[in-house]
mmCIF file of C-alpha atoms in Angstrom:
data_model
loop_
_atom_site.group_PDB
_atom_site.id
_atom_site.type_symbol
_atom_site.label_atom_id
_atom_site.label_comp_id
_atom_site.label_asym_id
_atom_site.label_seq_id
_atom_site.Cartn_x
_atom_site.Cartn_y
_atom_site.Cartn_z
ATOM 1 C CA UNK O 975 11.616 -28.307 -11.581
ATOM 2 C CA UNK O 976 14.894 -26.388 -11.195
ATOM 3 C CA UNK O 977 16.107 -25.617 -7.685
ATOM 4 C CA UNK O 978 17.724 -22.215 -7.325
ATOM 5 C CA UNK O 979 19.690 -21.004 -4.282
ATOM 6 C CA UNK O 980 19.268 -17.456 -3.031
ATOM 7 C CA UNK O 981 22.924 -16.752 -3.843
ATOM 8 C CA UNK O 982 22.529 -17.789 -7.503
ATOM 9 C CA UNK O 983 23.575 -15.057 -9.948
ATOM 10 C CA UNK O 984 20.079 -15.137 -11.510
ATOM 11 C CA UNK O 985 18.385 -14.225 -8.207
ATOM 12 C CA UNK O 986 18.281 -10.574 -7.163
ATOM 13 C CA UNK O 987 18.344 -10.107 -3.381
ATOM 14 C CA UNK O 988 16.861 -6.854 -2.120
ATOM 15 C CA UNK O 989 16.840 -5.524 1.437
ATOM 16 C CA UNK O 990 13.253 -4.557 2.345
ATOM 17 C CA UNK O 991 11.879 -2.883 5.456
ATOM 18 C CA UNK O 992 9.207 -4.030 7.842
ATOM 19 C CA UNK O 993 6.563 -1.490 8.807
ATOM 20 C CA UNK O 994 3.255 -1.415 10.643
ATOM 21 C CA UNK O 995 0.225 -2.336 8.585
ATOM 22 C CA UNK O 996 -2.137 0.633 8.690
ATOM 23 C CA UNK O 997 -3.404 1.308 12.193
ATOM 24 C CA UNK O 998 -2.631 -2.214 13.405
ATOM 25 C CA UNK O 999 0.406 -3.445 15.269
ATOM 26 C CA UNK O 1000 0.935 -6.218 12.708
ATOM 27 C CA UNK O 1001 4.085 -5.968 10.614
ATOM 28 C CA UNK O 1002 4.036 -5.804 6.834
ATOM 29 C CA UNK O 1003 6.757 -5.850 4.186
ATOM 30 C CA UNK O 1004 7.336 -2.437 2.609
ATOM 31 C CA UNK O 1005 8.529 -2.840 -1.004
ATOM 32 C CA UNK O 1006 10.841 -0.144 -2.408
ATOM 33 C CA UNK O 1007 9.847 1.821 -5.474
ATOM 34 C CA UNK O 1008 11.612 0.624 -8.605
ATOM 35 C CA UNK O 1009 13.608 3.858 -8.865
ATOM 36 C CA UNK O 1010 14.991 3.255 -5.335
ATOM 37 C CA UNK O 1011 16.190 -0.325 -5.936
ATOM 38 C CA UNK O 1012 19.815 0.539 -6.717
ATOM 39 C CA UNK O 1013 20.713 1.189 -3.086
ATOM 40 C CA UNK O 1014 18.891 -1.898 -1.802
ATOM 41 C CA UNK O 1015 20.129 -4.667 -4.122
ATOM 42 C CA UNK O 1016 22.494 -6.886 -2.126
ATOM 43 C CA UNK O 1017 23.274 -9.341 -4.918
ATOM 44 C CA UNK O 1018 22.254 -9.968 -8.503
ATOM 45 C CA UNK O 1019 20.711 -7.257 -10.642
ATOM 46 C CA UNK O 1020 17.215 -5.827 -10.556
ATOM 47 C CA UNK O 1021 15.805 -2.804 -12.340
ATOM 48 C CA UNK O 1022 12.176 -3.530 -11.433
ATOM 49 C CA UNK O 1023 10.345 -5.771 -8.960
ATOM 50 C CA UNK O 1024 7.676 -6.227 -11.661
ATOM 51 C CA UNK O 1025 4.922 -5.815 -9.042
ATOM 52 C CA UNK O 1026 1.773 -3.705 -9.117
ATOM 53 C CA UNK O 1027 -1.092 -3.014 -6.750
ATOM 54 C CA UNK O 1028 -3.502 -5.975 -6.896
ATOM 55 C CA UNK O 1029 -0.988 -8.589 -8.081
ATOM 56 C CA UNK O 1030 -1.100 -11.966 -6.337
ATOM 57 C CA UNK O 1031 2.330 -13.600 -6.299
ATOM 58 C CA UNK O 1032 3.878 -16.741 -4.901
ATOM 59 C CA UNK O 1033 5.981 -15.980 -1.827
ATOM 60 C CA UNK O 1034 8.305 -18.574 -0.273
ATOM 61 C CA UNK O 1035 9.666 -18.533 3.275
ATOM 62 C CA UNK O 1036 10.636 -21.418 5.558
ATOM 63 C CA UNK O 1037 10.615 -23.667 2.451
ATOM 64 C CA UNK O 1038 6.824 -23.223 2.107
ATOM 65 C CA UNK O 1039 5.138 -21.562 -0.858
ATOM 66 C CA UNK O 1040 2.365 -19.116 0.023
ATOM 67 C CA UNK O 1041 0.398 -16.472 -1.877
ATOM 68 C CA UNK O 1042 0.590 -12.751 -1.239
ATOM 69 C CA UNK O 1043 -1.464 -9.807 -2.450
ATOM 70 C CA UNK O 1044 0.551 -6.712 -3.340
ATOM 71 C CA UNK O 1045 -1.095 -3.511 -2.139
ATOM 72 C CA UNK O 1046 -0.255 0.163 -2.507
ATOM 73 C CA UNK O 1047 -0.825 3.076 -0.181
ATOM 74 C CA UNK O 1048 0.391 6.666 -0.078
ATOM 75 C CA UNK O 1049 3.950 5.517 0.690
ATOM 76 C CA UNK O 1050 4.264 2.803 -1.980
ATOM 77 C CA UNK O 1051 3.801 -0.946 -2.388
ATOM 78 C CA UNK O 1052 3.531 -3.415 0.458
ATOM 79 C CA UNK O 1053 2.691 -6.993 1.376
ATOM 80 C CA UNK O 1054 0.465 -7.335 4.444
ATOM 81 C CA UNK O 1055 0.211 -11.107 4.515
ATOM 82 C CA UNK O 1056 0.874 -14.486 2.932
ATOM 83 C CA UNK O 1057 -1.769 -17.199 2.753
ATOM 84 C CA UNK O 1058 -2.195 -20.845 1.786
ATOM 85 C CA UNK O 1059 -3.876 -20.169 -1.577
ATOM 86 C CA UNK O 1060 -4.707 -17.386 -4.036
ATOM 87 C CA UNK O 1061 -8.310 -17.023 -2.873
ATOM 88 C CA UNK O 1062 -7.267 -16.466 0.735
ATOM 89 C CA UNK O 1063 -4.664 -13.933 -0.415
ATOM 90 C CA UNK O 1064 -7.402 -11.950 -2.157
ATOM 91 C CA UNK O 1065 -9.715 -12.272 0.893
ATOM 92 C CA UNK O 1066 -7.220 -12.066 3.780
ATOM 93 C CA UNK O 1067 -9.783 -12.025 6.609
ATOM 94 C CA UNK O 1068 -10.594 -15.703 6.040
ATOM 95 C CA UNK O 1069 -7.211 -17.404 6.390
ATOM 96 C CA UNK O 1070 -4.206 -17.534 8.672
ATOM 97 C CA UNK O 1071 -1.609 -14.898 7.896
ATOM 98 C CA UNK O 1072 1.539 -17.008 7.561
ATOM 99 C CA UNK O 1073 3.744 -13.947 6.999
ATOM 100 C CA UNK O 1074 2.955 -12.435 10.405
ATOM 101 C CA UNK O 1075 3.536 -15.822 12.074
ATOM 102 C CA UNK O 1076 6.916 -16.196 10.310
ATOM 103 C CA UNK O 1077 8.006 -12.703 11.299
ATOM 104 C CA UNK O 1078 6.954 -13.359 14.912
ATOM 105 C CA UNK O 1079 8.779 -16.714 14.980
ATOM 106 C CA UNK O 1080 11.941 -14.973 13.751
ATOM 107 C CA UNK O 1081 11.669 -12.056 16.164
ATOM 108 C CA UNK O 1082 11.267 -9.485 13.381
ATOM 109 C CA UNK O 1083 9.508 -6.209 14.177
ATOM 110 C CA UNK O 1084 8.612 -3.040 12.282
ATOM 111 C CA UNK O 1085 11.735 -0.982 11.658
ATOM 112 C CA UNK O 1086 13.851 -4.062 10.958
ATOM 113 C CA UNK O 1087 14.551 -5.630 7.583
ATOM 114 C CA UNK O 1088 14.386 -8.920 5.708
ATOM 115 C CA UNK O 1089 15.681 -9.930 2.281
ATOM 116 C CA UNK O 1090 13.338 -10.257 -0.691
ATOM 117 C CA UNK O 1091 14.676 -12.634 -3.345
ATOM 118 C CA UNK O 1092 13.373 -12.081 -6.879
ATOM 119 C CA UNK O 1093 13.342 -15.648 -8.241
ATOM 120 C CA UNK O 1094 10.899 -15.354 -11.181
ATOM 121 C CA UNK O 1095 9.990 -11.663 -11.652
ATOM 122 C CA UNK O 1096 6.264 -11.034 -11.468
ATOM 123 C CA UNK O 1097 5.585 -14.579 -10.203
ATOM 124 C CA UNK O 1098 7.864 -16.002 -7.521
ATOM 125 C CA UNK O 1099 9.612 -14.225 -4.658
ATOM 126 C CA UNK O 1100 11.269 -15.412 -1.481
ATOM 127 C CA UNK O 1101 11.715 -13.887 1.954
ATOM 128 C CA UNK O 1102 14.554 -14.705 4.302
ATOM 129 C CA UNK O 1103 16.377 -13.351 7.300
ATOM 130 C CA UNK O 1104 19.535 -11.388 6.313
ATOM 131 C CA UNK O 1105 22.576 -13.681 6.342
ATOM 132 C CA UNK O 1106 20.541 -16.860 5.832
ATOM 133 C CA UNK O 1107 20.471 -18.843 2.606
ATOM 134 C CA UNK O 1108 17.379 -20.320 0.945
ATOM 135 C CA UNK O 1109 16.719 -22.682 -1.961
ATOM 136 C CA UNK O 1110 13.677 -22.170 -4.181
ATOM 137 C CA UNK O 1111 11.781 -24.375 -6.631
ATOM 138 C CA UNK O 1112 11.855 -21.991 -9.579
ATOM 139 C CA UNK O 1113 8.914 -23.324 -11.529
ATOM 140 C CA UNK O 1114 6.788 -20.902 -13.494
ATOM 141 C CA UNK O 1115 3.136 -20.720 -12.612
ATOM 142 C CA UNK O 1116 0.353 -20.652 -15.163
ATOM 143 C CA UNK O 1117 0.346 -17.550 -17.343
ATOM 144 C CA UNK O 1118 -3.062 -16.569 -15.990
ATOM 145 C CA UNK O 1119 -5.685 -17.986 -13.716
ATOM 146 C CA UNK O 1120 -9.372 -18.391 -14.455
ATOM 147 C CA UNK O 1121 -10.087 -15.386 -12.256
ATOM 148 C CA UNK O 1122 -7.684 -13.273 -14.360
ATOM 149 C CA UNK O 1123 -9.501 -14.387 -17.509
ATOM 150 C CA UNK O 1124 -12.890 -13.549 -15.959
ATOM 151 C CA UNK O 1125 -11.617 -10.148 -14.807
ATOM 152 C CA UNK O 1126 -10.451 -9.414 -18.372
ATOM 153 C CA UNK O 1127 -13.849 -10.409 -19.780
ATOM 154 C CA UNK O 1128 -15.644 -8.141 -17.315
ATOM 155 C CA UNK O 1129 -13.545 -5.235 -18.521
#
């Protein structure tokens, strides 16, 4: 399994904003629209985050891999939480939200920013505090899960 540092030329680092999640006081990660990436890319190149509403992706922070559900609202795409497995990411009320805990531990509040590293587009992303460096295990996940296959069969 290849290890890739956040400053590797193959990793795109994008400055993303923290916002409030709906009517709650909990922070979430606001993802820029693909046409607004040019002004937010800090290193590497990225024309698209390759993320859509409903995608579940692997999200790494503090050297731990979690799973996050990408959502969309009237202002664009966002990530409200990161959980221990894909099922919990799809049903966020059941598990501990590791993203909120990480943001709290790092003193990050809505209105501030973090860096989103695009390690394997559409599959693996990393979050880190600006100015910090991270190393990721850049393994590709399975092409599809059993739930994706079932969803396709259901139409």
